[in-house]
Coordinates of C-alpha atoms and ligand atoms in Angstrom, one line a residue:
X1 CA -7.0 -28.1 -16.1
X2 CA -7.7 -24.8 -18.4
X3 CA -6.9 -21.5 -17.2
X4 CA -9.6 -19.5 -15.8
X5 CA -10.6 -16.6 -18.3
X6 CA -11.0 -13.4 -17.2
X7 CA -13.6 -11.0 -19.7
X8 CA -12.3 -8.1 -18.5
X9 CA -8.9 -6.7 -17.5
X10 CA -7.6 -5.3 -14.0
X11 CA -5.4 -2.7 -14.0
X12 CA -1.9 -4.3 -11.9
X13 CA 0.3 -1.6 -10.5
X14 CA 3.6 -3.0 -9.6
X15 CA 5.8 -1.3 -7.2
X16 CA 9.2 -1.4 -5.2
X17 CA 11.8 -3.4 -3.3
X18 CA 11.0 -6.3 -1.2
X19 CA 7.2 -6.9 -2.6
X20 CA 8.3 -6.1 -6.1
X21 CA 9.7 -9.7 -5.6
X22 CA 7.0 -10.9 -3.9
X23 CA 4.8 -9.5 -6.7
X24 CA 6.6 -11.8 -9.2
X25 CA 7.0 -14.4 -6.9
X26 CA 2.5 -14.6 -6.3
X27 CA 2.3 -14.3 -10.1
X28 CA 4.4 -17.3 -10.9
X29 CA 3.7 -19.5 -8.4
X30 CA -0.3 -18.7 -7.2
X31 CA -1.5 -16.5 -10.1
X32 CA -0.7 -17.8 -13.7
X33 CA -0.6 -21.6 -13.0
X34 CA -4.5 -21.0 -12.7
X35 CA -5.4 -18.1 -14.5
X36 CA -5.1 -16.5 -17.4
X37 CA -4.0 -13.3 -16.2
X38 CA -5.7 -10.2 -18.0
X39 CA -4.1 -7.1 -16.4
X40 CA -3.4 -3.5 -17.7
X41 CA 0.2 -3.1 -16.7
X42 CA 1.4 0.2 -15.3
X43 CA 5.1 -0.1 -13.1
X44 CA 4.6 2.5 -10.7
X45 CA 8.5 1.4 -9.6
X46 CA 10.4 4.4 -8.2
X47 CA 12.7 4.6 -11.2
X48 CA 9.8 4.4 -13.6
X49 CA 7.9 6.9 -11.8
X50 CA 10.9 9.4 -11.9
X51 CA 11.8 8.3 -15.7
X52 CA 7.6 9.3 -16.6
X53 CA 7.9 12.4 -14.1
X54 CA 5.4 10.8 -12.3
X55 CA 2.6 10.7 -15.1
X56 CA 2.3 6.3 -15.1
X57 CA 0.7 7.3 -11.0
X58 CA -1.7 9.7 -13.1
X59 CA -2.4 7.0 -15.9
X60 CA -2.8 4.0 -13.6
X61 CA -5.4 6.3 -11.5
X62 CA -7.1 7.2 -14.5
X63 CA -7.1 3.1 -15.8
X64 CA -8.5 2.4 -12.4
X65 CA -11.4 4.5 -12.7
X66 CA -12.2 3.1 -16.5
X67 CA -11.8 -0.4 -15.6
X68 CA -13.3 -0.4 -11.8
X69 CA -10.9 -2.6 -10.2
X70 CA -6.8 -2.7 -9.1
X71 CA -4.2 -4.2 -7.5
X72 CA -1.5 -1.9 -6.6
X73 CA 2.0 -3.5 -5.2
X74 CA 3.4 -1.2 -2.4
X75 CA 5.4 1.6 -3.5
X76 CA 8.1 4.4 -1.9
X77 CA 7.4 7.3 -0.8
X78 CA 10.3 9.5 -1.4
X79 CA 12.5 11.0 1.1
X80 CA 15.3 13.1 1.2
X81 CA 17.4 10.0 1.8
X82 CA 15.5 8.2 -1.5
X83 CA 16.2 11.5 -3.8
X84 CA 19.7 10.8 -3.6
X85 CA 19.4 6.9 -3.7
X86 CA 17.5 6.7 -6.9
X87 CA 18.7 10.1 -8.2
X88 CA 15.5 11.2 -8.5
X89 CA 14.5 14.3 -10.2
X90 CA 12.3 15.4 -7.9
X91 CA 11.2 14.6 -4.7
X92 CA 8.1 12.8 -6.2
X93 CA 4.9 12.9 -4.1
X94 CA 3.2 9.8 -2.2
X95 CA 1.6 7.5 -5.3
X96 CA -1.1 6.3 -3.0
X97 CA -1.6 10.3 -2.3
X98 CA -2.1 10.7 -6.2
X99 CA -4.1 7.8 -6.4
X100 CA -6.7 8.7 -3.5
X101 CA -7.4 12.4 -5.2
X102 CA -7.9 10.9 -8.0
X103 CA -10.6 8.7 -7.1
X104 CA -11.8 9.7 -3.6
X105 CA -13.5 8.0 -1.7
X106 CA -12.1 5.8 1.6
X107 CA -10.1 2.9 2.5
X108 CA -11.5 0.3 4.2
X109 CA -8.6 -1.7 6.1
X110 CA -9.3 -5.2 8.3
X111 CA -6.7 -7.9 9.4
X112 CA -6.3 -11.1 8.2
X113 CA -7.6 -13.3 11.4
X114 CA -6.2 -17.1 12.1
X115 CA -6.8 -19.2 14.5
X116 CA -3.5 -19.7 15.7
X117 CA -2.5 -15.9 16.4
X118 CA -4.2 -14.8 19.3
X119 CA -5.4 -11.0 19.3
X120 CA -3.6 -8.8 22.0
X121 CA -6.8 -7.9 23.8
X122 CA -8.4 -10.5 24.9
X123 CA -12.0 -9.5 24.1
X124 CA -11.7 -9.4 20.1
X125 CA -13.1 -12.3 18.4
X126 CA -13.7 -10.8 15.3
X127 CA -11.6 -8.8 12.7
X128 CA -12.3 -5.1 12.7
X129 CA -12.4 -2.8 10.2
X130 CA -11.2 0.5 9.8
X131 CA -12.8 2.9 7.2
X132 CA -10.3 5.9 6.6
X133 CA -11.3 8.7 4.8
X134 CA -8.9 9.4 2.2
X135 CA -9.2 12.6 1.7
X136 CA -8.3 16.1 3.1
X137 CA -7.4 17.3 6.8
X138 CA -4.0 17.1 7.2
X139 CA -2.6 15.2 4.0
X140 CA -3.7 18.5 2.1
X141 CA -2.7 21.2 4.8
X142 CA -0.7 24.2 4.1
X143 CA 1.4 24.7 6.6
X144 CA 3.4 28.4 7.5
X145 CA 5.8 29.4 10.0
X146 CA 5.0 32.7 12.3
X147 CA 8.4 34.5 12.3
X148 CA 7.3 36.7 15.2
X149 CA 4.6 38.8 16.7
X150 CA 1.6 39.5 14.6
X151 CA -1.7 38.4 13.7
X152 CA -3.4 35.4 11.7
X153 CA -6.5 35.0 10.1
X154 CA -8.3 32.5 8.7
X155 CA -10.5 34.3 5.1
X156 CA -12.5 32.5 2.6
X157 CA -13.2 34.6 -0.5
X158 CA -16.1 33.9 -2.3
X159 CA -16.4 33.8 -6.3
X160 CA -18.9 36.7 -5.7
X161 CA -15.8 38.7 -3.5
X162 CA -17.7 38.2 -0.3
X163 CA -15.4 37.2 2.5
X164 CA -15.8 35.5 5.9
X165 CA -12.9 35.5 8.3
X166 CA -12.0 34.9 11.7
X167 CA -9.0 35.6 13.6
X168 CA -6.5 32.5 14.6
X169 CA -4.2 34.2 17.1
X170 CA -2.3 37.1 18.3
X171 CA 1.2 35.9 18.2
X172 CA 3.1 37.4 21.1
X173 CA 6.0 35.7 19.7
X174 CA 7.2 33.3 16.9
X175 CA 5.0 30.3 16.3
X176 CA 3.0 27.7 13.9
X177 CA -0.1 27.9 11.8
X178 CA -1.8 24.8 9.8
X179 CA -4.9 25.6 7.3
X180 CA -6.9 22.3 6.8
X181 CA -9.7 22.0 4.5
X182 CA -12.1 19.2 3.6
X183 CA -15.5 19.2 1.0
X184 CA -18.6 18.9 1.6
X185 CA -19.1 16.7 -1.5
X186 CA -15.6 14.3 -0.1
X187 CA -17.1 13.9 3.1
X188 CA -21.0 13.0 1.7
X189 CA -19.0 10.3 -0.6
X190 CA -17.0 8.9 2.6
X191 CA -20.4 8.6 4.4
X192 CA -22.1 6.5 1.2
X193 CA -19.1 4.7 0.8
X194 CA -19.2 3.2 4.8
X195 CA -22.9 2.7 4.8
X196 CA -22.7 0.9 1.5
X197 CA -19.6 -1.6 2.7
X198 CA -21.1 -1.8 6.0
X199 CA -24.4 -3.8 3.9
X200 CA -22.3 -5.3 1.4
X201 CA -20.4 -7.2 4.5
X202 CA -22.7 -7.3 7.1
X203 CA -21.4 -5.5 9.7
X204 CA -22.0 -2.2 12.0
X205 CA -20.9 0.8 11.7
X206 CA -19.6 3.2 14.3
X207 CA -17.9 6.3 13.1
X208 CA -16.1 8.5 15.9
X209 CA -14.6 12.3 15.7
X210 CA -14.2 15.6 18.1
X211 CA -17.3 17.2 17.8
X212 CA -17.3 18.8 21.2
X213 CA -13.7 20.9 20.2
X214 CA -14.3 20.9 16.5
X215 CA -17.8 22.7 16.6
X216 CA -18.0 23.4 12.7
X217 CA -15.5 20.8 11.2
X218 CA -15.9 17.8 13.1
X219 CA -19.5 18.5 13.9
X220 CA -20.1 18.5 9.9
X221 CA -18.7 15.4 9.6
X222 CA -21.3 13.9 12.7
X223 CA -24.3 15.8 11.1
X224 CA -23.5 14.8 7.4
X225 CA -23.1 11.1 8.5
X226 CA -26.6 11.5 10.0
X227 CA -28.3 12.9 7.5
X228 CA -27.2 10.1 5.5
X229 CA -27.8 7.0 7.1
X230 CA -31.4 8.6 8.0
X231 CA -32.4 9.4 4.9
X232 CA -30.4 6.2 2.5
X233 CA -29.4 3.8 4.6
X234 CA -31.6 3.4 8.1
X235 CA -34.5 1.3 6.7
X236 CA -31.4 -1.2 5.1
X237 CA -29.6 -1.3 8.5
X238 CA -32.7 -2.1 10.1
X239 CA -34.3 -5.0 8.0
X240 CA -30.7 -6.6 8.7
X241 CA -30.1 -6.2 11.7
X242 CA -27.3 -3.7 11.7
X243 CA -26.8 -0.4 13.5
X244 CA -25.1 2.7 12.9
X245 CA -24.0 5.2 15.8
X246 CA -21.5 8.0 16.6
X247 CA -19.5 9.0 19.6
X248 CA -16.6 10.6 20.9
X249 CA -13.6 9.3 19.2
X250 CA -12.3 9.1 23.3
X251 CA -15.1 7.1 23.9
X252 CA -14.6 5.2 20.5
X253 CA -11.2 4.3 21.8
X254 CA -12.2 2.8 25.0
X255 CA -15.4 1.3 23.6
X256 CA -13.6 -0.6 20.5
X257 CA -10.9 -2.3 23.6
X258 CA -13.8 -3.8 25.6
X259 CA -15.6 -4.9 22.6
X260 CA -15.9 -8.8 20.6
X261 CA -15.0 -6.9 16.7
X262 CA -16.6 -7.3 14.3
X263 CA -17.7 -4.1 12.9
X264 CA -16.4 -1.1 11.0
X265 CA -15.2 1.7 13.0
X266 CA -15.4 4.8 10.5
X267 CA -12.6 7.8 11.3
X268 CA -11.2 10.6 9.7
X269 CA -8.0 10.6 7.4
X270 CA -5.6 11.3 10.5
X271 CA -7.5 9.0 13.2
X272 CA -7.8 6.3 10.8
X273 CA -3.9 6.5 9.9
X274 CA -3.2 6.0 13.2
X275 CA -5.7 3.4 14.5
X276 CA -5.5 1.1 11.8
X277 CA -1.7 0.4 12.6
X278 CA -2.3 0.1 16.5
X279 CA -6.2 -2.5 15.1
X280 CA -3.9 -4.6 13.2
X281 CA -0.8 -4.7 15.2
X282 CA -3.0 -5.4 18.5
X283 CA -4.4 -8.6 15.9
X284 CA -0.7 -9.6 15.1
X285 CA 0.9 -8.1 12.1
X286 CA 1.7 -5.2 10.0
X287 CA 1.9 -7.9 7.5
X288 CA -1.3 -9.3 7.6
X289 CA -3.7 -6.4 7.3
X290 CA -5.4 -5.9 4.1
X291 CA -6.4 -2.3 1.9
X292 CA -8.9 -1.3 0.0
X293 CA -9.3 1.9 -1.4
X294 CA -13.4 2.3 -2.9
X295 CA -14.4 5.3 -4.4
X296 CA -18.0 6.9 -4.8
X297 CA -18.5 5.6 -8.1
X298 CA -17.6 2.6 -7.1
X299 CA -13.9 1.7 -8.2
X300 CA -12.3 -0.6 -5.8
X301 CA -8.5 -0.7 -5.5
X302 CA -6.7 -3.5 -3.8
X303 CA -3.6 -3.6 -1.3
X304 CA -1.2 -4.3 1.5
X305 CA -1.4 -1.8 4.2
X306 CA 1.8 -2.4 4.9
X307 CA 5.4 -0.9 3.0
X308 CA 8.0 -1.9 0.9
X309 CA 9.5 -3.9 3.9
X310 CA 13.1 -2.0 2.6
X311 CA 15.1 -3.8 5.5
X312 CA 14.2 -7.5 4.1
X313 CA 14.9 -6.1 0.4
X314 CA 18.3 -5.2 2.0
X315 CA 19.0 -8.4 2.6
X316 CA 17.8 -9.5 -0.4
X317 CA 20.2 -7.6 -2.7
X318 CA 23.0 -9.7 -0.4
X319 CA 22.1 -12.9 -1.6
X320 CA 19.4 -13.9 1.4
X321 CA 16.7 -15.4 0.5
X322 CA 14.3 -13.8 3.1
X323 CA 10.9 -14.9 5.0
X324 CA 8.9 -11.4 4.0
X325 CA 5.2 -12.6 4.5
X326 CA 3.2 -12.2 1.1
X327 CA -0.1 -12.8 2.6
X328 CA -1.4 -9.1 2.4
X329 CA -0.1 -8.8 -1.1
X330 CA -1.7 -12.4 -1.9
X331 CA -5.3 -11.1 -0.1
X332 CA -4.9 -7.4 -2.5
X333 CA -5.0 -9.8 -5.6
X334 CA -7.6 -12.2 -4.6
X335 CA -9.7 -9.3 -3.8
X336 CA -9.1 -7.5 -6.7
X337 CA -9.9 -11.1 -8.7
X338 CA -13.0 -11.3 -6.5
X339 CA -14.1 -8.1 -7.2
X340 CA -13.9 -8.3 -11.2
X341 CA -15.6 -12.0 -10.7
X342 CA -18.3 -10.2 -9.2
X343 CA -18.4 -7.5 -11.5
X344 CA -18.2 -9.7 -14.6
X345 CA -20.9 -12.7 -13.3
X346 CA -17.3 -14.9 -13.4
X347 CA -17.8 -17.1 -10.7
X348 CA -14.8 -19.1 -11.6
X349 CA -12.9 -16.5 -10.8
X350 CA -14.6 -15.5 -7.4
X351 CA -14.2 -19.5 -6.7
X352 CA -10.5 -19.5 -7.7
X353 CA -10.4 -16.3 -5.5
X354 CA -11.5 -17.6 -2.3
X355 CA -9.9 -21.4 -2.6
X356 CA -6.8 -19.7 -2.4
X357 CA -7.5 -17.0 0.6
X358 CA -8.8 -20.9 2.2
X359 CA -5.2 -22.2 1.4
X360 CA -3.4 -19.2 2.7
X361 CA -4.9 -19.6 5.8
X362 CA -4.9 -23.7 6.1
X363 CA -1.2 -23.3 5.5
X364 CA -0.7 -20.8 8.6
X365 CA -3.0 -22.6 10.8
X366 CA -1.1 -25.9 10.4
X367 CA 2.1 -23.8 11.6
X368 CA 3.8 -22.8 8.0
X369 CA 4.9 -19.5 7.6
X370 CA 7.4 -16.7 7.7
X371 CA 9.3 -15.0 10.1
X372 CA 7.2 -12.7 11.6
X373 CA 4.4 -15.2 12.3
X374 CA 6.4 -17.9 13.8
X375 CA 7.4 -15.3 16.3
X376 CA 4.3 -15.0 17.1
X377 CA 3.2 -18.4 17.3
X378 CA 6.0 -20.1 19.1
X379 CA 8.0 -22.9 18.8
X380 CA 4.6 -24.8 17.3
X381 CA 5.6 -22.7 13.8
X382 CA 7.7 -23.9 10.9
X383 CA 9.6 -20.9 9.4
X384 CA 9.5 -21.0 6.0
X385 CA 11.5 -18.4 3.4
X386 CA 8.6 -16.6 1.0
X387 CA 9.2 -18.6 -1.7
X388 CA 8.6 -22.0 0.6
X389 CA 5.9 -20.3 2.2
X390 CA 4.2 -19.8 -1.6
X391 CA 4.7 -23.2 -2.6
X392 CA 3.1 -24.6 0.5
X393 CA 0.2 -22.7 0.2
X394 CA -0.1 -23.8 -3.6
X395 CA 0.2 -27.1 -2.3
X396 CA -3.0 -26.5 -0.4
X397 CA -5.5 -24.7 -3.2
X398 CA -8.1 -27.0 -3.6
X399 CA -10.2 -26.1 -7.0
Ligands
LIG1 P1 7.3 -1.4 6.1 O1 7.8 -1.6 4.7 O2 5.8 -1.7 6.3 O3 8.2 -2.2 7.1 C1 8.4 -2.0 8.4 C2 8.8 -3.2 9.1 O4 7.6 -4.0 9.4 C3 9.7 -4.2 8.3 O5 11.1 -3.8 8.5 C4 9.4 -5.5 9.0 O6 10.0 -5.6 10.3 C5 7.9 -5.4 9.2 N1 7.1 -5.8 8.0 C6 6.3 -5.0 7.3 N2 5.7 -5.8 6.3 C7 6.2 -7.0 6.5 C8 6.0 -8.3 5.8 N3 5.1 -8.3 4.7 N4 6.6 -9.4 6.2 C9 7.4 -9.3 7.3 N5 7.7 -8.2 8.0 C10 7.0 -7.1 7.6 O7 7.5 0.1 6.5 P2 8.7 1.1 6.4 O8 10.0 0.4 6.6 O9 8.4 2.2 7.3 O10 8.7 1.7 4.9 C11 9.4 1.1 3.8 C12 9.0 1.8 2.5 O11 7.7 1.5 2.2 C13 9.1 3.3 2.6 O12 9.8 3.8 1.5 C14 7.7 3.8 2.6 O13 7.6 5.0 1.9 C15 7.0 2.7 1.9 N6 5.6 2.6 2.3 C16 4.7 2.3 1.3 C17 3.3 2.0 1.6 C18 2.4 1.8 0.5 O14 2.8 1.7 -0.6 N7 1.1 1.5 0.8 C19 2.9 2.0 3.0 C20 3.9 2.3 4.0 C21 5.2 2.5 3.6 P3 11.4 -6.4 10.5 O15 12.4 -5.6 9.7 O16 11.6 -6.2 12.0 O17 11.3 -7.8 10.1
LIG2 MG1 0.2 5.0 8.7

C-alpha cells in the first residue's frame, strides 16, 4: 500500500532517556511503515539543549507557532543531580516552561480509558479532563527570604510613576515572602481556550478556584471566565446541550469524586498540576494520560503527561530490554497526526490516526501490554516488553 502524504509538516521534538527509545521505537514500527513522515526536526535532548545553550527549546517554540501543530517527546528537567551528570553548563530551565511562555494558552490533559482497567472510584464512567492553565502563579513567582524583623510590601509602579501598594506583613521575626503575578490578557486566552475545547469535544465545563480567600486574584479569574462564556460562548453551550459553572475548588473536589466524568474540570496552573496526577492515577496510570498544550491562536502541541521514566532507562543502559508503556507517547503522535489531518482536509491522515489509537486499545483490552498495566489487570494480562507490545498493536491496525 502507498504511504500516506502529509501536505504539511509537524514540528517533532525529540527528547530524553527512556521515551527517546520509545520515540524511535513508534517511528519505526507504527509511524513510517504507513506514512510518509513530514516533520521539522528539532532534538530538544539534554545534551543538545546544553550544546545550543538552550536556543533549539526557543526555535522548536517558535516552529510550533508557524506550523500550528507538535509532538514533543518528554524531556528533563535539570537538577542539581543532572548538572553534574550531563555536565551541563548551566542549570537549564524546564523546556515545557519555555515552551508554554512562548505560546500561552492551557493544557488540556485526559486519560486514556479501557475497558479492562477499572477506575479507582467507582462512580467514573467517563474520562475526565483537566484544563491547566499554563501560565503564571507560582511557576513565574519570585521568591525572597525575610532575614528578620521588618516590613513587606507589595507596590506596582505604573509607566505614568503612579503607585499602589499594600502592606504584606510586619515580620516580628525571620520569615518567607512569594510575589505571584498573572495577566489579564493570559487568563482571557485560558478562558477562550476551555470554552472552545469544551465545543470542539462536547463536553462541560466546570472551572473551580478560591474566590472566597483570593478576593482580587482568584475572584478575577471567576469574573473573567463569566464574562466570557456570557458574552462568546453561552448561546453555543446552550444549543448543545452543554453547561458551564464555577464553584469552590473544595466543593469541586468533592463534586468531581461523586460524579460519572465526562467533562472538563478547568483549574489554575498549580491546582491543575496537582489534580491531574491524582485524575489519572485514580483512572490507572501515569502512563496512560495524554497532553495537549493549545494556545489562543490556536497552535496545538502534543504529549505524554508523564517523564522520562529515568529508572526504566536505567535498566536499559544494562542491557534490559524493558516493558515502559508507549501508549501516551503513541496517543501525542496520533493527535498531533489528527490535528494536521484536520488542519490540512487530509482525511487519510485523520483515518490512519484513529485506526491506530483503535489498535492501541484492542491490543490492551485483549490483555497485551506492559508492566504497569498487567499489574493492574491481574493475572488475565500478558506482559509484554515495549517493543512486543509495539508490534502487537501493529499487528492490530486495520486501514
Ligand atoms: P516519570 O518519568 O513520569 O516516572 C516516574 C515513575 O512512573 C517511573 O519510574 C515508573 O514507575 C512510572 N512511569 C511513568 N511513565 C511510565 C511509562 N510510560 N511506563 C511505565 N511506567 C511509567 O517521572 P520522574 O521519574 O519523576 O521523572 C523523570 C524525568 O522526567 C525527570 O528528569 C523529570 O524532569 C522529567 N519529566 C519530564 C516531563 C515532561 O517532559 N513532560 C514530565 C515529568 C517529568 P516504576 O519505576 O515504578 O516502574
Ligand atoms: Mg506535576
Amino acid at each position: 500500500m502507498p504511504k500516506i502524504i502529509m501536505q504539511n509538516p509537524i514540528v517533532e521534538m525529540d527528547g530524553d532517556e527512556m521515551t527517546r527509545i520509545l520515540w524511535q521505537q513508534i517511528k519505526d514500527e507504527l509511524l513510517s511503515p504507513f506514512v510518509e513522515l513530514n516533520t521539522e526536526y528539532y532534538d530538544l535532548g539534554l545534551k543538545h539543549r546544553d550544546e545550543t545553550d538552550d536556543q533549539v527549546t526557543v526555535d522548536a517554540a517558535l516552529a510550533t507557532k508557524r506550523l500550528g501543530v507538535a509532538v514533543k517527546c518528554a524531556t528533563i528537567t535539570p537538577n542539581a543531580q543532572r548538572v553534574e551528570e550531563y555536565s551541563l553548563k548551566q542549570m537549564w530551565k524546564s523546556p515545557n516552561g519555555t515552551i508554554r511562555a512562548i505560546l500561552d494558552g492551557t493544557v488540556f490533559r485526559a486519560p486514556i480509558t479501557v475497558s479492562n482497567i477499572k477506575p479507582a472510584v467507582r462512580t467514573w464512567q467517563r474520562p475526565i479532563t483537566i484544563a491547566r492553565h499554563a501560565y503564571g502563579d507560582v511557576y513565574k513567582s519570585v521568591e525572597l527570604a525575610a532575614p528578620g524583623p521588618g516590613r513587606a510590601e507589595l507596590i506596582f509602579t505604573g509607566e505614568d510613576g503612579v503607585t499602589k501598594s499594600t502592606v504584606i506583613h510586619d515580620f516580628k521575626g525571620p520569615g518567607l515572602l512569594q510575589g505571584m503575578h498573572n495577566t489579564e490578557a493570559s487568563i482571557r486566552a485560558f478562558a477562550h481556550s476551555c470554552f472552545r475545547f469544551a465545543l470542539d469535544t462536547q463536553q462541560d465545563v466546570w472551572f473551580s478556584a478560591k474566590d472566597t480567600i483570593s478576593k482580587t486574584y482568584d475572584q478575577s479569574f471567576k469574573l473573567i471566565f463569566q464574562e466570557i462564556f456570557d458574552k462568546d460562548y453561552k448561546a453555543a453551550f446552550e444549543e448543545k446541550g452543554l453547561t458551564y459553572f464555577y464553584t469552590l475548588i473544595d466543593d469541586a473536589v468533592a463534586r468531581v469524586i461523586r460524579s460519572e466524568g465526562g467533562f472538563i474540570w478547568a483549574l489554575k496552573n498549580y491546582d491543575g498540576d496537582v489534580m491531574s496526577d491524582m485524575v489519572s492515577t485514580a483512572f490507572g496510570s501515569l502512563a496512560m494520560m495524554t497532553s495537549v498544550l493549545v494556545s489562543p491562536d490556536g497552535v496545538y502541541e502534543y504529549e505524554a503527561a508523564h517523564g522520562t521514566v529515568t529508572r526504566h532507562y536505567y535498566r536499559y543502559l544494562k542491557g534490559e530490554e524493558t516493558s515502559t508503556n508507549p501508549m501516551a507517547t503513541i496517543f501525542a503522535w496520533t493527535g498531533a497526526l489528527a490535528k494536521r489531518g484536520e488542519m490540512d482536509g487530509n482525511k487519510a491522515l485523520c483515518d490512519f490516526a484513529a485506526a491506530l489509537e483503535a489498535a492501541c486499545l484492542k491490543t490492551v483490552e485483549e490483555g497485551y501490554v506492559t508492566g504497569d498495566l498487567a499489574a493492574l489487570i491481574g493475572p488475565s494480562a500478558t506482559k509484554l516488553t515495549s517493543l512486543q507490545f509495539l508490534r502487537a498493536i501493529r499487528e492490530r491496525i486495520q486501514l
